[in-house]
């Protein structure tokens, strides 16, 4: 993370996320924080293209809008899982059409992720982050495209009962 505020360790055996520092900059307006972050992404990751994992949900749409408003070049990466995320995929594709942005589209069948389980399951064992397998799949594709992957996500949950989240570990404010 920026200024080493967070670390991620992903090995075949484990996926760890650690917060290293507290809030450095407080923003009163979430849009100002998003613009600041978008511009930092552009500044620090300008050597390769940015790909936004765009699900069609409100989190990734927020990031897409922030990147667009800050005029940071990016390519939406849409994952269509047949019969699973049709509505979300439709909206992500609609957003791209409305903003005249050409996405990269990955298509998968639900059983494709069963095949991925052996590759990624050990990484997320002992966490409640099984959904991260989709993120690993998307990131693997972005690495193949020689780019950087950007995600928009809700509050990251660190335990199985949902009581330890990124937000309540850090308190209020944006972490940059």
Short mmCIF file of N, CA and C in Angstrom, two decimals:
data_model
loop_
_atom_site.label_atom_id
_atom_site.label_comp_id
_atom_site.label_asym_id
_atom_site.label_seq_id
_atom_site.Cartn_x
_atom_site.Cartn_y
_atom_site.Cartn_z
N UNK A 1 0.81 -1.19 0.00
CA UNK A 1 0.00 0.00 0.00
C UNK A 1 0.86 1.26 0.00
N UNK A 2 0.25 2.38 -0.29
CA UNK A 2 0.94 3.66 -0.33
C UNK A 2 1.64 3.92 1.01
N UNK A 3 2.90 4.29 0.95
CA UNK A 3 3.70 4.53 2.15
C UNK A 3 3.67 3.35 3.12
N UNK A 4 3.52 2.16 2.58
CA UNK A 4 3.50 0.91 3.37
C UNK A 4 2.42 0.89 4.44
N UNK A 5 1.26 1.52 4.16
CA UNK A 5 0.20 1.52 5.17
C UNK A 5 -0.39 0.13 5.38
N UNK A 6 -0.25 -0.73 4.38
CA UNK A 6 -0.77 -2.09 4.52
C UNK A 6 0.13 -3.03 3.75
N UNK A 7 0.11 -4.31 4.15
CA UNK A 7 0.88 -5.34 3.47
C UNK A 7 -0.03 -6.52 3.16
N UNK A 8 0.27 -7.17 2.06
CA UNK A 8 -0.44 -8.40 1.69
C UNK A 8 0.62 -9.46 1.45
N UNK A 9 0.38 -10.63 1.98
CA UNK A 9 1.25 -11.76 1.74
C UNK A 9 0.38 -12.89 1.19
N UNK A 10 0.62 -13.28 -0.03
CA UNK A 10 -0.15 -14.37 -0.62
C UNK A 10 0.83 -15.44 -1.07
N UNK A 11 0.80 -16.56 -0.39
CA UNK A 11 1.62 -17.70 -0.76
C UNK A 11 0.65 -18.84 -1.05
N UNK A 12 1.13 -19.96 -1.57
CA UNK A 12 0.21 -21.08 -1.78
C UNK A 12 -0.45 -21.57 -0.50
N UNK A 13 0.14 -21.27 0.65
CA UNK A 13 -0.41 -21.75 1.92
C UNK A 13 -1.24 -20.73 2.67
N UNK A 14 -1.10 -19.46 2.36
CA UNK A 14 -1.72 -18.47 3.23
C UNK A 14 -1.96 -17.16 2.50
N UNK A 15 -3.02 -16.48 2.92
CA UNK A 15 -3.33 -15.13 2.46
C UNK A 15 -3.45 -14.26 3.69
N UNK A 16 -2.56 -13.28 3.82
CA UNK A 16 -2.57 -12.41 4.99
C UNK A 16 -2.64 -10.95 4.55
N UNK A 17 -3.42 -10.19 5.28
CA UNK A 17 -3.50 -8.75 5.07
C UNK A 17 -3.21 -8.11 6.41
N UNK A 18 -2.28 -7.16 6.43
CA UNK A 18 -1.92 -6.53 7.69
C UNK A 18 -1.90 -5.01 7.52
N UNK A 19 -2.50 -4.33 8.48
CA UNK A 19 -2.46 -2.87 8.51
C UNK A 19 -1.22 -2.48 9.30
N UNK A 20 -0.36 -1.67 8.69
CA UNK A 20 0.90 -1.29 9.32
C UNK A 20 0.84 0.05 10.03
N UNK A 21 -0.01 0.94 9.56
CA UNK A 21 -0.09 2.28 10.15
C UNK A 21 -1.54 2.70 10.24
N UNK A 22 -1.78 3.71 11.03
CA UNK A 22 -3.13 4.27 11.13
C UNK A 22 -3.37 5.32 10.07
N UNK A 23 -4.42 6.06 10.24
CA UNK A 23 -4.81 7.09 9.29
C UNK A 23 -3.74 8.17 9.21
N UNK A 24 -3.33 8.52 8.00
CA UNK A 24 -2.37 9.60 7.81
C UNK A 24 -3.04 10.87 7.32
N UNK A 25 -4.11 10.70 6.56
CA UNK A 25 -4.84 11.85 6.03
C UNK A 25 -6.32 11.59 6.26
N UNK A 26 -7.00 12.53 6.87
CA UNK A 26 -8.46 12.42 7.02
C UNK A 26 -9.12 13.26 5.94
N UNK A 27 -10.13 12.69 5.33
CA UNK A 27 -10.92 13.40 4.34
C UNK A 27 -12.34 13.51 4.86
N UNK A 28 -12.91 14.67 4.76
CA UNK A 28 -14.31 14.86 5.15
C UNK A 28 -15.25 14.37 4.06
N UNK A 29 -14.77 14.32 2.83
CA UNK A 29 -15.59 13.99 1.67
C UNK A 29 -15.02 12.73 1.01
N UNK A 30 -15.83 11.71 0.88
CA UNK A 30 -15.36 10.45 0.30
C UNK A 30 -14.92 10.64 -1.15
N UNK A 31 -15.53 11.59 -1.86
CA UNK A 31 -15.14 11.82 -3.25
C UNK A 31 -13.75 12.46 -3.34
N UNK A 32 -13.42 13.31 -2.39
CA UNK A 32 -12.07 13.89 -2.35
C UNK A 32 -11.04 12.80 -2.06
N UNK A 33 -11.36 11.90 -1.17
CA UNK A 33 -10.46 10.78 -0.86
C UNK A 33 -10.30 9.88 -2.08
N UNK A 34 -11.39 9.64 -2.79
CA UNK A 34 -11.33 8.79 -3.98
C UNK A 34 -10.49 9.43 -5.07
N UNK A 35 -10.66 10.74 -5.27
CA UNK A 35 -9.86 11.45 -6.28
C UNK A 35 -8.37 11.41 -5.91
N UNK A 36 -8.06 11.66 -4.66
CA UNK A 36 -6.67 11.61 -4.19
C UNK A 36 -6.08 10.23 -4.47
N UNK A 37 -6.84 9.19 -4.13
CA UNK A 37 -6.36 7.82 -4.33
C UNK A 37 -6.18 7.50 -5.81
N UNK A 38 -7.14 7.92 -6.63
CA UNK A 38 -7.05 7.68 -8.08
C UNK A 38 -5.80 8.33 -8.65
N UNK A 39 -5.52 9.55 -8.25
CA UNK A 39 -4.34 10.24 -8.75
C UNK A 39 -3.05 9.61 -8.24
N UNK A 40 -3.08 9.08 -7.01
CA UNK A 40 -1.91 8.37 -6.48
C UNK A 40 -1.66 7.08 -7.27
N UNK A 41 -2.74 6.38 -7.63
CA UNK A 41 -2.59 5.17 -8.45
C UNK A 41 -1.92 5.52 -9.77
N UNK A 42 -2.40 6.59 -10.39
CA UNK A 42 -1.82 7.02 -11.66
C UNK A 42 -0.35 7.40 -11.49
N UNK A 43 -0.05 8.11 -10.43
CA UNK A 43 1.33 8.57 -10.18
C UNK A 43 2.27 7.40 -9.95
N UNK A 44 1.85 6.44 -9.14
CA UNK A 44 2.75 5.37 -8.75
C UNK A 44 2.72 4.16 -9.68
N UNK A 45 1.66 4.01 -10.45
CA UNK A 45 1.52 2.84 -11.31
C UNK A 45 1.41 3.23 -12.78
N UNK A 46 2.11 4.24 -13.19
CA UNK A 46 1.98 4.71 -14.57
C UNK A 46 2.79 3.88 -15.56
N UNK A 47 3.61 2.95 -15.07
CA UNK A 47 4.46 2.16 -15.97
C UNK A 47 3.73 1.00 -16.65
N UNK A 48 2.52 0.69 -16.19
CA UNK A 48 1.72 -0.38 -16.80
C UNK A 48 0.26 0.04 -16.76
N UNK A 49 -0.57 -0.56 -17.61
CA UNK A 49 -1.99 -0.18 -17.62
C UNK A 49 -2.71 -0.62 -16.34
N UNK A 50 -3.71 0.19 -15.96
CA UNK A 50 -4.58 -0.15 -14.83
C UNK A 50 -5.81 -0.89 -15.34
N UNK A 51 -6.16 -1.97 -14.69
CA UNK A 51 -7.38 -2.72 -14.99
C UNK A 51 -8.24 -2.71 -13.73
N UNK A 52 -9.46 -2.27 -13.88
CA UNK A 52 -10.40 -2.27 -12.76
C UNK A 52 -11.25 -3.52 -12.82
N UNK A 53 -11.20 -4.33 -11.79
CA UNK A 53 -12.10 -5.48 -11.68
C UNK A 53 -13.50 -4.91 -11.42
N UNK A 54 -14.30 -4.83 -12.47
CA UNK A 54 -15.59 -4.14 -12.43
C UNK A 54 -16.71 -5.18 -12.42
N UNK A 55 -17.28 -5.37 -11.24
CA UNK A 55 -18.33 -6.38 -11.10
C UNK A 55 -19.70 -5.87 -11.53
N UNK A 56 -19.87 -4.56 -11.54
CA UNK A 56 -21.19 -3.99 -11.77
C UNK A 56 -21.87 -3.63 -10.47
N UNK A 57 -21.20 -3.90 -9.35
CA UNK A 57 -21.72 -3.53 -8.04
C UNK A 57 -21.34 -2.10 -7.70
N UNK A 58 -21.88 -1.61 -6.60
CA UNK A 58 -21.69 -0.20 -6.25
C UNK A 58 -20.24 0.11 -5.87
N UNK A 59 -19.51 -0.83 -5.28
CA UNK A 59 -18.12 -0.55 -4.90
C UNK A 59 -17.24 -0.33 -6.12
N UNK A 60 -17.31 -1.25 -7.08
CA UNK A 60 -16.46 -1.08 -8.26
C UNK A 60 -16.96 0.06 -9.15
N UNK A 61 -18.26 0.33 -9.15
CA UNK A 61 -18.76 1.49 -9.90
C UNK A 61 -18.22 2.78 -9.29
N UNK A 62 -18.16 2.84 -7.97
CA UNK A 62 -17.61 4.02 -7.31
C UNK A 62 -16.16 4.25 -7.75
N UNK A 63 -15.38 3.18 -7.80
CA UNK A 63 -13.99 3.29 -8.22
C UNK A 63 -13.91 3.71 -9.69
N UNK A 64 -14.75 3.11 -10.53
CA UNK A 64 -14.77 3.48 -11.95
C UNK A 64 -15.09 4.96 -12.12
N UNK A 65 -16.06 5.44 -11.37
CA UNK A 65 -16.41 6.86 -11.44
C UNK A 65 -15.27 7.74 -10.93
N UNK A 66 -14.62 7.33 -9.87
CA UNK A 66 -13.51 8.11 -9.32
C UNK A 66 -12.36 8.19 -10.33
N UNK A 67 -12.02 7.08 -10.94
CA UNK A 67 -10.95 7.07 -11.94
C UNK A 67 -11.33 7.94 -13.14
N UNK A 68 -12.58 7.83 -13.58
CA UNK A 68 -13.06 8.62 -14.72
C UNK A 68 -13.02 10.11 -14.40
N UNK A 69 -13.54 10.48 -13.24
CA UNK A 69 -13.59 11.90 -12.87
C UNK A 69 -12.20 12.49 -12.68
N UNK A 70 -11.25 11.67 -12.25
CA UNK A 70 -9.87 12.14 -12.08
C UNK A 70 -9.09 12.04 -13.39
N UNK A 71 -9.74 11.55 -14.44
CA UNK A 71 -9.13 11.39 -15.76
C UNK A 71 -7.91 10.47 -15.72
N UNK A 72 -8.04 9.43 -14.91
CA UNK A 72 -6.99 8.40 -14.83
C UNK A 72 -7.34 7.29 -15.81
N UNK A 73 -6.48 7.02 -16.77
CA UNK A 73 -6.78 5.96 -17.75
C UNK A 73 -6.85 4.59 -17.08
N UNK A 74 -7.87 3.82 -17.45
CA UNK A 74 -8.02 2.45 -16.94
C UNK A 74 -8.88 1.67 -17.91
N UNK A 75 -8.78 0.37 -17.79
CA UNK A 75 -9.63 -0.52 -18.58
C UNK A 75 -10.47 -1.34 -17.62
N UNK A 76 -11.80 -1.28 -17.74
CA UNK A 76 -12.63 -2.16 -16.91
C UNK A 76 -12.44 -3.61 -17.34
N UNK A 77 -12.34 -4.48 -16.37
CA UNK A 77 -12.26 -5.91 -16.63
C UNK A 77 -13.53 -6.53 -16.07
N UNK A 78 -14.37 -7.05 -16.96
CA UNK A 78 -15.66 -7.61 -16.57
C UNK A 78 -15.58 -9.12 -16.61
N UNK A 79 -16.09 -9.75 -15.58
CA UNK A 79 -16.13 -11.21 -15.52
C UNK A 79 -17.59 -11.64 -15.59
N UNK A 80 -17.93 -12.36 -16.64
CA UNK A 80 -19.29 -12.87 -16.78
C UNK A 80 -19.28 -14.36 -16.46
N UNK A 81 -19.95 -14.70 -15.36
CA UNK A 81 -20.07 -16.11 -14.96
C UNK A 81 -21.48 -16.52 -15.31
N UNK A 82 -21.60 -17.31 -16.33
CA UNK A 82 -22.89 -17.66 -16.92
C UNK A 82 -23.90 -18.14 -15.87
N UNK A 83 -25.03 -17.43 -15.80
CA UNK A 83 -26.11 -17.81 -14.89
C UNK A 83 -25.90 -17.39 -13.45
N UNK A 84 -24.77 -16.76 -13.13
CA UNK A 84 -24.47 -16.39 -11.75
C UNK A 84 -24.55 -14.88 -11.54
N UNK A 85 -23.89 -14.11 -12.39
CA UNK A 85 -23.81 -12.66 -12.18
C UNK A 85 -24.36 -11.88 -13.37
N UNK A 86 -25.41 -12.40 -13.97
CA UNK A 86 -25.95 -11.79 -15.20
C UNK A 86 -26.35 -10.33 -15.00
N UNK A 87 -27.03 -10.02 -13.92
CA UNK A 87 -27.50 -8.65 -13.69
C UNK A 87 -26.32 -7.70 -13.45
N UNK A 88 -25.38 -8.12 -12.61
CA UNK A 88 -24.22 -7.28 -12.34
C UNK A 88 -23.39 -7.08 -13.61
N UNK A 89 -23.21 -8.15 -14.36
CA UNK A 89 -22.46 -8.04 -15.61
C UNK A 89 -23.17 -7.08 -16.57
N UNK A 90 -24.49 -7.20 -16.67
CA UNK A 90 -25.25 -6.31 -17.55
C UNK A 90 -24.98 -4.85 -17.17
N UNK A 91 -25.03 -4.56 -15.87
CA UNK A 91 -24.84 -3.18 -15.44
C UNK A 91 -23.41 -2.71 -15.72
N UNK A 92 -22.43 -3.54 -15.47
CA UNK A 92 -21.04 -3.15 -15.74
C UNK A 92 -20.86 -2.85 -17.23
N UNK A 93 -21.43 -3.70 -18.08
CA UNK A 93 -21.35 -3.48 -19.52
C UNK A 93 -22.10 -2.20 -19.91
N UNK A 94 -23.25 -1.96 -19.31
CA UNK A 94 -24.03 -0.74 -19.55
C UNK A 94 -23.20 0.50 -19.17
N UNK A 95 -22.57 0.45 -18.01
CA UNK A 95 -21.73 1.57 -17.56
C UNK A 95 -20.65 1.85 -18.60
N UNK A 96 -20.00 0.80 -19.08
CA UNK A 96 -18.94 0.98 -20.08
C UNK A 96 -19.48 1.61 -21.35
N UNK A 97 -20.65 1.17 -21.79
CA UNK A 97 -21.25 1.76 -22.99
C UNK A 97 -21.56 3.23 -22.77
N UNK A 98 -22.13 3.56 -21.62
CA UNK A 98 -22.50 4.95 -21.31
C UNK A 98 -21.27 5.86 -21.25
N UNK A 99 -20.16 5.31 -20.81
CA UNK A 99 -18.93 6.10 -20.66
C UNK A 99 -17.97 5.92 -21.83
N UNK A 100 -18.44 5.18 -22.85
CA UNK A 100 -17.65 4.95 -24.06
C UNK A 100 -16.26 4.38 -23.73
N UNK A 101 -16.27 3.38 -22.89
CA UNK A 101 -15.05 2.70 -22.47
C UNK A 101 -15.13 1.25 -22.94
N UNK A 102 -14.07 0.79 -23.56
CA UNK A 102 -14.02 -0.59 -24.07
C UNK A 102 -13.46 -1.51 -22.98
N UNK A 103 -14.28 -2.43 -22.45
CA UNK A 103 -13.79 -3.32 -21.39
C UNK A 103 -13.08 -4.55 -21.96
N UNK A 104 -12.33 -5.20 -21.10
CA UNK A 104 -11.86 -6.55 -21.35
C UNK A 104 -12.90 -7.45 -20.70
N UNK A 105 -13.38 -8.43 -21.45
CA UNK A 105 -14.44 -9.30 -20.93
C UNK A 105 -13.89 -10.72 -20.79
N UNK A 106 -14.01 -11.24 -19.58
CA UNK A 106 -13.68 -12.64 -19.31
C UNK A 106 -15.00 -13.39 -19.15
N UNK A 107 -15.10 -14.54 -19.78
CA UNK A 107 -16.31 -15.34 -19.64
C UNK A 107 -15.94 -16.66 -18.99
N UNK A 108 -16.80 -17.06 -18.06
CA UNK A 108 -16.53 -18.30 -17.33
C UNK A 108 -17.85 -19.01 -17.05
N UNK A 109 -17.75 -20.26 -16.83
CA UNK A 109 -18.87 -21.09 -16.38
C UNK A 109 -18.67 -21.32 -14.88
N UNK A 110 -19.74 -21.56 -14.14
CA UNK A 110 -19.57 -21.78 -12.69
C UNK A 110 -18.57 -22.89 -12.37
N UNK A 111 -18.56 -23.95 -13.16
CA UNK A 111 -17.65 -25.07 -12.85
C UNK A 111 -16.19 -24.73 -13.14
N UNK A 112 -15.94 -23.64 -13.87
CA UNK A 112 -14.55 -23.22 -14.08
C UNK A 112 -13.87 -22.92 -12.74
N UNK A 113 -14.65 -22.41 -11.78
CA UNK A 113 -14.08 -22.07 -10.48
C UNK A 113 -13.84 -23.31 -9.63
N UNK A 114 -14.60 -24.38 -9.90
CA UNK A 114 -14.30 -25.64 -9.23
C UNK A 114 -12.91 -26.12 -9.62
N UNK A 115 -12.56 -25.91 -10.88
CA UNK A 115 -11.24 -26.31 -11.36
C UNK A 115 -10.13 -25.46 -10.73
N UNK A 116 -10.48 -24.22 -10.37
CA UNK A 116 -9.49 -23.33 -9.76
C UNK A 116 -9.29 -23.60 -8.28
N UNK A 117 -10.23 -24.28 -7.67
CA UNK A 117 -10.15 -24.50 -6.22
C UNK A 117 -8.82 -25.09 -5.78
N UNK A 118 -8.32 -26.15 -6.43
CA UNK A 118 -7.03 -26.69 -5.95
C UNK A 118 -5.90 -25.67 -5.99
N UNK A 119 -5.92 -24.78 -7.00
CA UNK A 119 -4.85 -23.80 -7.14
C UNK A 119 -4.87 -22.75 -6.04
N UNK A 120 -6.08 -22.32 -5.64
CA UNK A 120 -6.20 -21.20 -4.72
C UNK A 120 -6.72 -21.55 -3.33
N UNK A 121 -7.29 -22.72 -3.15
CA UNK A 121 -7.95 -23.04 -1.88
C UNK A 121 -7.00 -23.02 -0.69
N UNK A 122 -5.79 -23.53 -0.86
CA UNK A 122 -4.84 -23.51 0.26
C UNK A 122 -4.53 -22.10 0.71
N UNK A 123 -4.55 -21.15 -0.24
CA UNK A 123 -4.23 -19.76 0.07
C UNK A 123 -5.25 -19.15 1.02
N UNK A 124 -6.52 -19.50 0.86
CA UNK A 124 -7.57 -18.87 1.67
C UNK A 124 -8.04 -19.77 2.81
N UNK A 125 -7.41 -20.92 2.98
CA UNK A 125 -7.84 -21.79 4.09
C UNK A 125 -7.62 -21.06 5.42
N UNK A 126 -8.45 -21.36 6.37
CA UNK A 126 -8.44 -20.72 7.68
C UNK A 126 -8.80 -19.24 7.64
N UNK A 127 -9.43 -18.82 6.55
CA UNK A 127 -9.99 -17.47 6.48
C UNK A 127 -11.43 -17.64 6.02
N UNK A 128 -12.19 -16.56 6.07
CA UNK A 128 -13.54 -16.62 5.51
C UNK A 128 -13.55 -15.95 4.14
N UNK A 129 -12.43 -15.91 3.49
CA UNK A 129 -12.29 -15.18 2.24
C UNK A 129 -12.34 -16.09 1.02
N UNK A 130 -13.21 -17.09 1.02
CA UNK A 130 -13.30 -18.01 -0.11
C UNK A 130 -13.67 -17.27 -1.39
N UNK A 131 -14.42 -16.17 -1.28
CA UNK A 131 -14.78 -15.39 -2.46
C UNK A 131 -13.54 -14.77 -3.10
N UNK A 132 -12.45 -14.68 -2.36
CA UNK A 132 -11.20 -14.12 -2.91
C UNK A 132 -10.68 -14.95 -4.08
N UNK A 133 -11.15 -16.18 -4.22
CA UNK A 133 -10.72 -17.00 -5.35
C UNK A 133 -11.05 -16.32 -6.67
N UNK A 134 -12.19 -15.65 -6.73
CA UNK A 134 -12.55 -14.90 -7.94
C UNK A 134 -11.55 -13.76 -8.15
N UNK A 135 -11.17 -13.08 -7.09
CA UNK A 135 -10.18 -12.01 -7.20
C UNK A 135 -8.82 -12.55 -7.66
N UNK A 136 -8.41 -13.69 -7.14
CA UNK A 136 -7.15 -14.30 -7.57
C UNK A 136 -7.21 -14.63 -9.07
N UNK A 137 -8.36 -15.15 -9.51
CA UNK A 137 -8.55 -15.48 -10.92
C UNK A 137 -8.41 -14.21 -11.78
N UNK A 138 -9.08 -13.14 -11.38
CA UNK A 138 -9.02 -11.88 -12.12
C UNK A 138 -7.59 -11.33 -12.11
N UNK A 139 -6.95 -11.35 -10.95
CA UNK A 139 -5.59 -10.83 -10.86
C UNK A 139 -4.64 -11.62 -11.74
N UNK A 140 -4.83 -12.93 -11.80
CA UNK A 140 -3.98 -13.77 -12.65
C UNK A 140 -4.11 -13.33 -14.11
N UNK A 141 -5.33 -13.01 -14.53
CA UNK A 141 -5.55 -12.54 -15.90
C UNK A 141 -4.89 -11.18 -16.13
N UNK A 142 -4.96 -10.30 -15.14
CA UNK A 142 -4.34 -8.97 -15.27
C UNK A 142 -2.82 -9.11 -15.35
N UNK A 143 -2.24 -10.02 -14.60
CA UNK A 143 -0.80 -10.27 -14.69
C UNK A 143 -0.45 -10.73 -16.11
N UNK A 144 -1.29 -11.58 -16.68
CA UNK A 144 -1.07 -12.02 -18.07
C UNK A 144 -1.13 -10.85 -19.05
N UNK A 145 -1.94 -9.82 -18.72
CA UNK A 145 -2.05 -8.63 -19.56
C UNK A 145 -0.96 -7.60 -19.25
N UNK A 146 -0.06 -7.93 -18.31
CA UNK A 146 1.04 -7.07 -17.87
C UNK A 146 0.52 -5.73 -17.34
N UNK A 147 -0.50 -5.80 -16.51
CA UNK A 147 -1.06 -4.58 -15.93
C UNK A 147 -1.12 -4.67 -14.42
N UNK A 148 -1.73 -3.65 -13.84
CA UNK A 148 -2.02 -3.62 -12.41
C UNK A 148 -3.52 -3.76 -12.23
N UNK A 149 -3.91 -4.52 -11.22
CA UNK A 149 -5.33 -4.74 -10.95
C UNK A 149 -5.79 -3.85 -9.81
N UNK A 150 -6.90 -3.17 -10.02
CA UNK A 150 -7.51 -2.31 -9.01
C UNK A 150 -8.86 -2.91 -8.66
N UNK A 151 -9.16 -2.98 -7.37
CA UNK A 151 -10.43 -3.51 -6.90
C UNK A 151 -11.17 -2.45 -6.11
N UNK A 152 -12.47 -2.51 -6.15
CA UNK A 152 -13.31 -1.74 -5.24
C UNK A 152 -14.03 -2.76 -4.37
N UNK A 153 -13.96 -2.60 -3.08
CA UNK A 153 -14.59 -3.59 -2.20
C UNK A 153 -15.18 -2.91 -0.99
N UNK A 154 -16.15 -3.56 -0.40
CA UNK A 154 -16.70 -3.10 0.86
C UNK A 154 -15.70 -3.34 1.97
N UNK A 155 -16.13 -3.17 3.18
CA UNK A 155 -15.24 -3.34 4.32
C UNK A 155 -14.73 -4.77 4.37
N UNK A 156 -13.43 -4.92 4.41
CA UNK A 156 -12.79 -6.23 4.41
C UNK A 156 -13.04 -6.90 5.75
N UNK A 157 -13.49 -8.15 5.72
CA UNK A 157 -13.80 -8.90 6.92
C UNK A 157 -12.66 -9.87 7.21
N UNK A 158 -12.20 -9.89 8.46
CA UNK A 158 -11.05 -10.71 8.82
C UNK A 158 -11.37 -11.94 9.66
N UNK A 159 -12.63 -12.12 10.05
CA UNK A 159 -12.94 -13.29 10.85
C UNK A 159 -14.26 -13.89 10.40
N UNK A 160 -14.52 -15.12 10.82
CA UNK A 160 -15.68 -15.84 10.30
C UNK A 160 -17.01 -15.30 10.80
N UNK A 161 -17.05 -14.63 11.94
CA UNK A 161 -18.35 -14.14 12.42
C UNK A 161 -18.60 -12.67 12.05
N UNK A 162 -17.65 -12.05 11.34
CA UNK A 162 -17.87 -10.70 10.84
C UNK A 162 -17.64 -9.59 11.84
N UNK A 163 -17.06 -9.88 12.99
CA UNK A 163 -16.90 -8.84 14.00
C UNK A 163 -15.60 -8.04 13.84
N UNK A 164 -14.61 -8.62 13.15
CA UNK A 164 -13.35 -7.90 12.94
C UNK A 164 -13.29 -7.49 11.47
N UNK A 165 -13.43 -6.20 11.23
CA UNK A 165 -13.37 -5.69 9.87
C UNK A 165 -12.28 -4.63 9.79
N UNK A 166 -11.89 -4.32 8.58
CA UNK A 166 -10.86 -3.30 8.38
C UNK A 166 -11.27 -1.98 9.02
N UNK A 167 -12.53 -1.58 8.82
CA UNK A 167 -13.01 -0.31 9.36
C UNK A 167 -12.95 -0.24 10.87
N UNK A 168 -13.36 -1.31 11.57
CA UNK A 168 -13.35 -1.20 13.02
C UNK A 168 -11.97 -1.49 13.63
N UNK A 169 -11.04 -1.96 12.83
CA UNK A 169 -9.65 -2.05 13.30
C UNK A 169 -9.01 -0.67 13.31
N UNK A 170 -9.42 0.18 12.36
CA UNK A 170 -8.76 1.46 12.17
C UNK A 170 -9.56 2.65 12.69
N UNK A 171 -10.81 2.48 12.99
CA UNK A 171 -11.63 3.62 13.36
C UNK A 171 -12.10 4.33 12.11
N UNK A 172 -12.64 5.52 12.27
CA UNK A 172 -13.19 6.22 11.11
C UNK A 172 -12.10 6.96 10.36
N UNK A 173 -12.42 7.36 9.15
CA UNK A 173 -11.49 8.11 8.31
C UNK A 173 -10.99 7.26 7.16
N UNK A 174 -10.45 7.92 6.19
CA UNK A 174 -9.89 7.23 5.03
C UNK A 174 -8.43 6.95 5.30
N UNK A 175 -7.99 5.78 4.91
CA UNK A 175 -6.59 5.41 5.09
C UNK A 175 -5.89 5.53 3.76
N UNK A 176 -4.88 6.33 3.72
CA UNK A 176 -4.13 6.56 2.49
C UNK A 176 -2.67 6.20 2.74
#
